[in-house]
Amino acid sequence: MLLIISTGMMNCAGKGEKRAETTTAVNAQEPSAPLPGQPFPATPPPAPEQKPALDQQVMNDAALNGELAKVEELIGLGADPNDIDQEGRTALMFAAFNGHTEIVRLLLDEGAEVGTRDALGRTALLYASTGPFPETVKLLLDHHADPNIVDNNEHFSPLMHAAAEGQLEVVKILLDGGADPALKDLDGETAALFARNNGHTEVAGLIQSALDSR
């Protein structure tokens, strides 16, 4: 008996292409009874349950977008919280960048390395310090993130990032956590100058006071 299987027309999502209709000829033999003295064929065992492929980009996207349940699901399926993408970034960095504190907490509890550096030398703390995320910054510091880490290119520190963005509460937490207000970038500028140049006078004053009290 000859079976004809048609796949029909299929659109490729996002590309506007169409897959041409194809047909596959399959020779199907009619089942026959076993010969005398032969046992009936055993029922084949059920196929093992297939787990979905674990894509690092899926993990990073979920962390970036605050999808806690999705991150939990992926970890439950065996995703490694320390996997990196092509730029050396981890899910912890993506979660920290958008201040998703509960995802950061989950990843740390699951063994994410707080001090991992990406291709530019940035850590999760450097990412978190750019935004209004004092709870995330505090959590990372509580897990021994280095408050004086600097990136590879400009030697920007977490305090410099927070100062440039005018993040007063983050600056306070960083200073309390051991951030050095005297650190300078490659151009010789301090965090206080970063704040002053961007019009954040209160932040600049706070950092300058910390510097003067040393």
CSV table of C-alpha atoms in Angstrom, one decimal:
chain,number,residue,atom,x,y,z
A,1,MET,CA,0.0,0.0,0.0
A,2,LEU,CA,1.3,3.5,-0.9
A,3,LEU,CA,0.6,6.4,1.5
A,4,ILE,CA,1.0,10.0,0.3
A,5,ILE,CA,1.8,12.5,3.1
A,6,SER,CA,1.5,16.1,2.2
A,7,THR,CA,3.1,18.9,4.3
A,8,GLY,CA,1.1,21.7,2.7
A,9,MET,CA,2.2,25.3,2.6
A,10,MET,CA,4.0,26.7,5.6
A,11,ASN,CA,5.0,30.2,6.3
A,12,CYS,CA,8.4,30.9,8.0
A,13,ALA,CA,7.7,33.3,10.9
A,14,GLY,CA,9.1,36.7,10.4
A,15,LYS,CA,10.7,36.0,7.1
A,16,GLY,CA,7.8,36.2,4.6
A,17,GLU,CA,9.0,33.0,2.9
A,18,LYS,CA,6.9,30.0,2.0
A,19,ARG,CA,7.9,26.4,2.1
A,20,ALA,CA,6.9,24.6,-1.1
A,21,GLU,CA,4.4,21.8,-0.8
A,22,THR,CA,6.1,18.5,-0.7
A,23,THR,CA,4.9,15.0,-0.8
A,24,THR,CA,6.6,11.9,0.6
A,25,ALA,CA,6.0,8.4,-0.6
A,26,VAL,CA,6.0,5.9,2.2
A,27,ASN,CA,5.8,2.2,1.6
A,28,ALA,CA,3.6,0.8,4.4
A,29,GLN,CA,3.4,-3.0,4.8
A,30,GLU,CA,0.2,-4.5,6.0
A,31,PRO,CA,0.7,-6.1,9.4
A,32,SER,CA,0.9,-9.9,9.1
A,33,ALA,CA,0.2,-12.5,11.8
A,34,PRO,CA,3.2,-14.3,13.3
A,35,LEU,CA,4.1,-17.7,11.9
A,36,PRO,CA,3.1,-20.7,14.0
A,37,GLY,CA,5.4,-21.1,17.0
A,38,GLN,CA,6.5,-17.4,16.9
A,39,PRO,CA,5.5,-15.1,19.8
A,40,PHE,CA,3.5,-12.0,19.1
A,41,PRO,CA,5.7,-8.9,18.9
A,42,ALA,CA,6.2,-7.2,22.3
A,43,THR,CA,4.6,-3.8,22.8
A,44,PRO,CA,7.4,-1.2,22.3
A,45,PRO,CA,8.2,0.8,25.5
A,46,PRO,CA,6.9,4.4,25.5
A,47,ALA,CA,9.3,7.0,24.2
A,48,PRO,CA,11.1,8.9,27.0
A,49,GLU,CA,9.8,12.3,27.8
A,50,GLN,CA,11.6,14.9,25.8
A,51,LYS,CA,12.8,18.0,27.7
A,52,PRO,CA,12.9,21.3,25.7
A,53,ALA,CA,16.3,22.6,24.6
A,54,LEU,CA,17.8,25.0,27.1
A,55,ASP,CA,18.8,28.1,25.2
A,56,GLN,CA,20.9,30.6,27.1
A,57,GLN,CA,19.2,33.5,25.3
A,58,VAL,CA,15.8,32.3,26.6
A,59,MET,CA,17.3,32.4,30.1
A,60,ASN,CA,18.8,35.8,29.6
A,61,ASP,CA,15.6,37.2,28.1
A,62,ALA,CA,13.5,35.9,31.0
A,63,ALA,CA,15.9,37.4,33.5
A,64,LEU,CA,16.0,40.8,31.7
A,65,ASN,CA,12.2,40.9,31.5
A,66,GLY,CA,11.5,39.9,35.1
A,67,GLU,CA,9.9,36.6,34.3
A,68,LEU,CA,10.6,34.9,37.7
A,69,ALA,CA,8.5,31.8,37.0
A,70,LYS,CA,10.2,31.3,33.6
A,71,VAL,CA,13.7,31.5,35.2
A,72,GLU,CA,12.5,29.0,37.9
A,73,GLU,CA,11.3,26.7,35.2
A,74,LEU,CA,14.5,26.8,33.3
A,75,ILE,CA,16.6,26.2,36.3
A,76,GLY,CA,14.3,23.2,37.2
A,77,LEU,CA,15.0,21.9,33.7
A,78,GLY,CA,18.7,22.0,34.3
A,79,ALA,CA,19.8,25.5,33.1
A,80,ASP,CA,23.1,26.6,34.5
A,81,PRO,CA,22.9,30.1,36.1
A,82,ASN,CA,26.6,30.6,35.3
A,83,ASP,CA,26.3,30.0,31.5
A,84,ILE,CA,27.4,33.0,29.5
A,85,ASP,CA,26.4,34.4,26.1
A,86,GLN,CA,28.8,35.5,23.3
A,87,GLU,CA,29.5,38.7,25.2
A,88,GLY,CA,30.3,36.9,28.4
A,89,ARG,CA,27.1,38.0,30.1
A,90,THR,CA,25.2,35.9,32.6
A,91,ALA,CA,21.5,35.9,33.5
A,92,LEU,CA,22.5,37.5,36.8
A,93,MET,CA,23.8,40.5,34.9
A,94,PHE,CA,20.6,40.8,32.9
A,95,ALA,CA,18.4,40.6,36.0
A,96,ALA,CA,20.6,43.1,37.8
A,97,PHE,CA,20.5,45.6,34.9
A,98,ASN,CA,16.7,46.0,35.3
A,99,GLY,CA,16.6,45.6,39.0
A,100,HIS,CA,14.7,42.4,39.2
A,101,THR,CA,15.8,41.7,42.8
A,102,GLU,CA,13.8,38.4,43.3
A,103,ILE,CA,15.4,36.9,40.2
A,104,VAL,CA,18.8,38.1,41.3
A,105,ARG,CA,18.1,36.4,44.7
A,106,LEU,CA,17.0,33.2,43.0
A,107,LEU,CA,20.1,33.0,40.8
A,108,LEU,CA,22.4,33.7,43.7
A,109,ASP,CA,20.7,31.0,45.7
A,110,GLU,CA,21.2,28.6,42.8
A,111,GLY,CA,24.9,29.3,42.7
A,112,ALA,CA,25.3,32.2,40.3
A,113,GLU,CA,28.8,33.7,40.6
A,114,VAL,CA,28.5,37.3,41.8
A,115,GLY,CA,31.9,38.3,40.5
A,116,THR,CA,31.7,37.0,37.0
A,117,ARG,CA,32.9,39.6,34.5
A,118,ASP,CA,31.7,40.0,30.9
A,119,ALA,CA,33.9,40.7,27.9
A,120,LEU,CA,34.2,44.3,28.9
A,121,GLY,CA,35.0,43.5,32.5
A,122,ARG,CA,31.6,44.5,33.8
A,123,THR,CA,29.9,42.6,36.7
A,124,ALA,CA,26.3,42.3,37.9
A,125,LEU,CA,27.0,45.1,40.4
A,126,LEU,CA,28.2,47.5,37.6
A,127,TYR,CA,25.0,46.8,35.7
A,128,ALA,CA,22.7,47.3,38.7
A,129,SER,CA,24.4,50.5,39.7
A,130,THR,CA,23.2,52.3,36.6
A,131,GLY,CA,19.6,52.3,37.6
A,132,PRO,CA,17.3,53.1,40.6
A,133,PHE,CA,17.8,49.7,42.2
A,134,PRO,CA,19.1,50.1,45.7
A,135,GLU,CA,17.6,46.8,46.9
A,136,THR,CA,19.4,44.9,44.0
A,137,VAL,CA,22.7,46.7,44.8
A,138,LYS,CA,22.4,45.9,48.5
A,139,LEU,CA,21.7,42.2,47.7
A,140,LEU,CA,24.7,41.9,45.5
A,141,LEU,CA,26.9,43.6,48.1
A,142,ASP,CA,25.5,41.3,50.8
A,143,HIS,CA,26.8,38.4,48.6
A,144,HIS,CA,30.3,40.0,48.5
A,145,ALA,CA,30.2,41.8,45.2
A,146,ASP,CA,33.3,44.0,44.9
A,147,PRO,CA,32.1,47.6,45.3
A,148,ASN,CA,35.3,48.9,43.7
A,149,ILE,CA,35.4,46.8,40.6
A,150,VAL,CA,36.1,48.7,37.4
A,151,ASP,CA,35.5,47.8,33.8
A,152,ASN,CA,38.2,47.1,31.3
A,153,ASN,CA,37.8,50.1,29.1
A,154,GLU,CA,37.3,53.4,31.0
A,155,HIS,CA,37.8,52.0,34.5
A,156,PHE,CA,34.3,53.1,35.6
A,157,SER,CA,33.3,51.9,39.0
A,158,PRO,CA,29.8,51.2,40.3
A,159,LEU,CA,29.9,54.5,42.3
A,160,MET,CA,30.8,56.4,39.1
A,161,HIS,CA,27.8,54.8,37.3
A,162,ALA,CA,25.4,55.6,40.1
A,163,ALA,CA,26.8,59.1,40.4
A,164,ALA,CA,26.5,59.9,36.7
A,165,GLU,CA,22.9,58.8,36.8
A,166,GLY,CA,22.0,60.7,39.9
A,167,GLN,CA,21.0,57.6,41.9
A,168,LEU,CA,21.2,59.0,45.4
A,169,GLU,CA,20.0,55.9,47.3
A,170,VAL,CA,22.3,53.6,45.3
A,171,VAL,CA,25.3,55.9,46.0
A,172,LYS,CA,24.5,55.8,49.8
A,173,ILE,CA,24.4,52.0,49.7
A,174,LEU,CA,27.6,51.8,47.7
A,175,LEU,CA,29.4,54.1,50.1
A,176,ASP,CA,28.1,52.2,53.1
A,177,GLY,CA,29.2,49.0,51.4
A,178,GLY,CA,32.8,50.1,51.0
A,179,ALA,CA,32.9,52.0,47.7
A,180,ASP,CA,36.0,54.2,47.4
A,181,PRO,CA,35.0,57.8,46.6
A,182,ALA,CA,38.6,58.5,45.7
A,183,LEU,CA,38.8,56.1,42.7
A,184,LYS,CA,39.5,57.7,39.4
A,185,ASP,CA,38.8,56.6,35.9
A,186,LEU,CA,41.3,56.6,33.0
A,187,ASP,CA,40.8,60.4,32.6
A,188,GLY,CA,41.5,61.0,36.3
A,189,GLU,CA,37.9,61.9,37.2
A,190,THR,CA,36.1,60.8,40.4
A,191,ALA,CA,32.5,59.9,41.0
A,192,ALA,CA,31.9,63.3,42.6
A,193,LEU,CA,32.9,64.9,39.3
A,194,PHE,CA,30.7,62.5,37.4
A,195,ALA,CA,27.7,63.7,39.5
A,196,ARG,CA,28.6,67.3,39.3
A,197,ASN,CA,29.1,67.3,35.5
A,198,ASN,CA,25.6,65.8,35.1
A,199,GLY,CA,23.9,68.3,37.4
A,200,HIS,CA,23.4,65.9,40.4
A,201,THR,CA,24.5,68.4,43.1
A,202,GLU,CA,23.1,66.4,46.0
A,203,VAL,CA,24.9,63.3,44.9
A,204,ALA,CA,28.1,65.2,44.3
A,205,GLY,CA,27.9,66.7,47.7
A,206,LEU,CA,27.4,63.3,49.4
A,207,ILE,CA,30.4,61.8,47.6
A,208,GLN,CA,32.5,64.8,48.3
A,209,SER,CA,31.6,64.6,52.0
A,210,ALA,CA,32.7,60.9,52.0
A,211,LEU,CA,35.9,61.9,50.3
A,212,ASP,CA,36.6,64.7,52.8
A,213,SER,CA,36.0,62.6,55.8
A,214,ARG,CA,38.7,60.0,54.8
